[in-house]
Short mmCIF file of C-alpha atoms in Angstrom, two decimals:
data_model
loop_
_atom_site.label_atom_id
_atom_site.label_comp_id
_atom_site.label_asym_id
_atom_site.label_seq_id
_atom_site.Cartn_x
_atom_site.Cartn_y
_atom_site.Cartn_z
CA MET S 23 90.00 95.15 117.60
CA LYS S 24 89.44 96.68 113.58
CA THR S 25 87.26 94.22 111.47
CA GLU S 26 89.39 92.78 108.59
CA ALA S 27 87.67 95.74 105.90
CA GLU S 28 89.13 98.35 108.62
CA MET S 29 92.46 96.86 109.12
CA LEU S 30 93.03 96.86 105.34
CA GLU S 31 91.65 100.07 104.67
CA SER S 32 94.20 101.63 107.48
CA MET S 33 96.92 100.17 106.08
CA ARG S 34 96.21 101.13 102.36
CA ARG S 35 95.86 104.72 103.89
CA PHE S 36 98.92 104.95 106.11
CA ALA S 37 101.55 102.53 103.84
CA PRO S 38 104.88 103.17 104.05
CA PRO S 39 106.09 105.91 101.45
CA THR S 40 108.43 103.08 99.36
CA THR S 41 105.04 100.97 98.63
CA ALA S 42 103.61 104.42 96.54
CA LEU S 43 106.80 104.56 94.84
CA LEU S 44 107.24 101.03 94.14
CA GLY S 45 103.25 101.30 92.71
CA MET S 46 102.73 98.17 95.77
CA GLU S 47 98.82 97.79 96.25
CA LEU S 48 98.04 95.91 99.45
CA LEU S 49 95.49 93.21 98.49
CA ALA S 50 94.32 91.38 101.96
CA VAL S 51 95.40 91.68 104.91
CA ASP S 52 94.65 88.51 107.89
CA GLN S 53 95.01 89.85 111.63
CA GLN S 54 94.33 86.65 113.45
CA ALA S 55 97.19 84.78 110.96
CA GLY S 56 99.61 87.90 110.71
CA SER S 57 99.56 87.93 107.19
CA THR S 58 99.41 90.57 104.37
CA ARG S 59 99.46 90.25 100.32
CA PHE S 60 100.60 92.61 97.98
CA ARG S 61 100.59 92.95 94.12
CA MET S 62 103.11 95.17 92.14
CA LYS S 63 103.86 95.33 88.51
CA VAL S 64 107.45 94.93 86.95
CA GLU S 65 108.62 98.70 85.79
CA GLN S 66 111.39 99.43 83.18
CA ARG S 67 112.40 101.58 86.01
CA PHE S 68 113.08 99.10 88.62
CA CYS S 69 114.94 96.69 86.30
CA ASN S 70 118.67 95.73 86.03
CA PRO S 71 120.16 95.69 82.82
CA MET S 72 118.80 91.95 81.69
CA GLY S 73 115.42 93.49 82.31
CA ASN S 74 114.83 91.46 85.21
CA LEU S 75 113.69 93.33 88.59
CA GLN S 76 116.67 94.78 90.76
CA GLY S 77 117.34 92.49 93.82
CA GLY S 78 117.08 96.03 96.30
CA ILE S 79 113.84 96.56 94.52
CA ILE S 80 112.52 92.95 95.45
CA THR S 81 114.18 93.36 98.99
CA THR S 82 112.19 96.58 99.67
CA MET S 83 108.76 95.07 98.44
CA LEU S 84 109.53 92.31 100.69
CA ASP S 85 110.81 94.16 103.75
CA ASP S 86 107.47 96.41 103.50
CA THR S 87 105.65 93.32 103.18
CA ALA S 88 106.80 91.02 106.48
CA ALA S 89 106.54 94.48 108.23
CA THR S 90 103.12 95.00 107.74
CA SER S 91 102.30 91.72 108.91
CA MET S 92 103.41 92.43 112.01
CA ILE S 93 101.94 95.20 112.43
CA VAL S 94 98.34 93.91 111.56
CA LYS S 95 99.33 90.94 113.84
CA ALA S 96 99.83 93.38 116.70
CA GLY S 97 96.17 95.18 115.91
CA ARG S 98 98.07 98.61 117.40
CA LYS S 99 100.22 101.39 116.74
CA ILE S 100 103.85 100.09 116.25
CA ALA S 101 106.98 100.68 114.46
CA VAL S 102 109.17 97.76 113.60
CA PRO S 103 112.83 98.71 112.76
CA THR S 104 114.83 95.85 110.91
CA VAL S 105 117.68 94.36 113.25
CA GLU S 106 118.40 91.68 110.56
CA PHE S 107 117.22 90.40 107.22
CA LYS S 108 118.14 87.85 105.10
CA VAL S 109 116.99 87.44 101.57
CA SER S 110 117.30 84.56 98.83
CA PHE S 111 116.40 84.82 95.30
CA PHE S 112 115.42 82.04 93.47
CA ALA S 113 114.18 82.80 90.25
CA PRO S 114 114.25 86.30 87.87
CA ALA S 115 110.83 88.64 87.44
CA PRO S 116 110.81 90.00 84.49
CA LEU S 117 110.18 93.11 82.83
CA GLY S 118 105.95 93.86 82.20
CA SER S 119 105.46 90.71 85.02
CA VAL S 120 103.17 91.10 87.83
CA VAL S 121 104.18 89.76 91.12
CA GLU S 122 102.83 89.08 94.41
CA SER S 123 104.49 89.22 97.92
CA VAL S 124 102.93 87.66 100.88
CA GLY S 125 103.98 88.32 104.18
CA ARG S 126 103.64 86.52 107.78
CA CYS S 127 104.56 87.35 111.06
CA VAL S 128 106.05 84.54 112.41
CA LYS S 129 106.13 85.49 116.26
CA LEU S 130 105.32 88.73 117.61
CA GLY S 131 107.15 89.14 121.13
CA LYS S 132 106.93 92.13 123.66
CA ARG S 133 110.51 93.27 121.75
CA ILE S 134 111.43 91.50 119.11
CA GLY S 135 109.27 90.30 116.25
CA PHE S 136 110.35 87.72 113.78
CA ALA S 137 108.83 87.64 110.21
CA GLU S 138 108.88 86.34 106.66
CA ALA S 139 108.10 87.66 103.25
CA ASP S 140 107.83 85.27 99.69
CA LEU S 141 107.99 86.96 96.03
CA PHE S 142 105.56 84.83 93.68
CA ASP S 143 105.05 85.28 89.82
CA ALA S 144 101.65 84.85 88.20
CA ALA S 145 101.83 81.53 87.70
CA GLY S 146 102.76 80.82 92.07
CA LYS S 147 106.68 80.38 91.58
CA LEU S 148 108.31 81.18 93.96
CA LEU S 149 110.77 83.88 93.42
CA ALA S 150 112.53 85.33 96.57
CA ARG S 151 111.77 84.84 100.42
CA LEU S 152 113.43 87.28 103.05
CA SER S 153 112.95 86.70 107.17
CA THR S 154 113.83 89.36 109.29
CA SER S 155 114.09 90.24 112.78
CA VAL S 156 112.52 93.62 114.29
CA VAL S 157 112.67 95.34 117.31
CA ILE S 158 108.85 96.42 118.39
CA VAL S 159 108.30 100.23 118.94
CA GLU S 160 105.14 101.41 120.86
CA MET S 161 103.80 103.92 118.94
CA ALA S 162 100.82 105.28 121.03
CA GLY S 163 100.51 108.79 120.69
CA LYS S 164 103.13 109.45 118.05
CA PRO S 165 101.95 110.60 114.65
CA LEU S 166 103.89 108.87 111.83
CA LEU S 167 105.44 110.21 109.13
CA VAL S 168 102.83 109.15 106.60
CA GLU S 169 100.33 110.69 109.51
CA GLN S 170 101.90 114.26 109.01
CA GLY S 171 101.31 114.15 105.56
CA ALA S 172 105.14 114.62 104.53
#
C-alpha cells in the first residue's frame, strides 16, 4: 500500500483530463477513509448567463471527485465507469469564488462501488451533492489514457 504522500502524488500525476480542463487542484487524499478533496476557482468560461458556475461543470467536478475517492480507497489501478448518478443543487457558486469538493467512497464492492461528493463554498456552505454508483473495472497492466500522454 502506498503512503498518503505517494498516493497524492500519483493521483495528481494521473488525474482525469477534466480536472486539468477545469483547473481543479487535488488537495488531499485519505486511503483508509476513501476520501479526496479538490479546489477550483470559478472562472467566467464555466459560468451560466447569471454569473454562477454552470450545473454541468459542477457535476463534472463532483463526478471526478467521487471517482477519485473510490480509486484512492481501492489502492490499486481500477477504472470506475458510472452506472448512474444524481446531483442536487442547493446554492449557487458565483464567478470569482473558490469552491471545494469532498468525495467519499461509501462502499467499494468487487463489481459495484458507491460514492458521494459534496461541493462547498469558502465559508463551508453546502452548494451541491452528487451520489453515484459505478462498475469496478480492474486495470492491472493496462495503460490509461493519461499514462499514454494523449
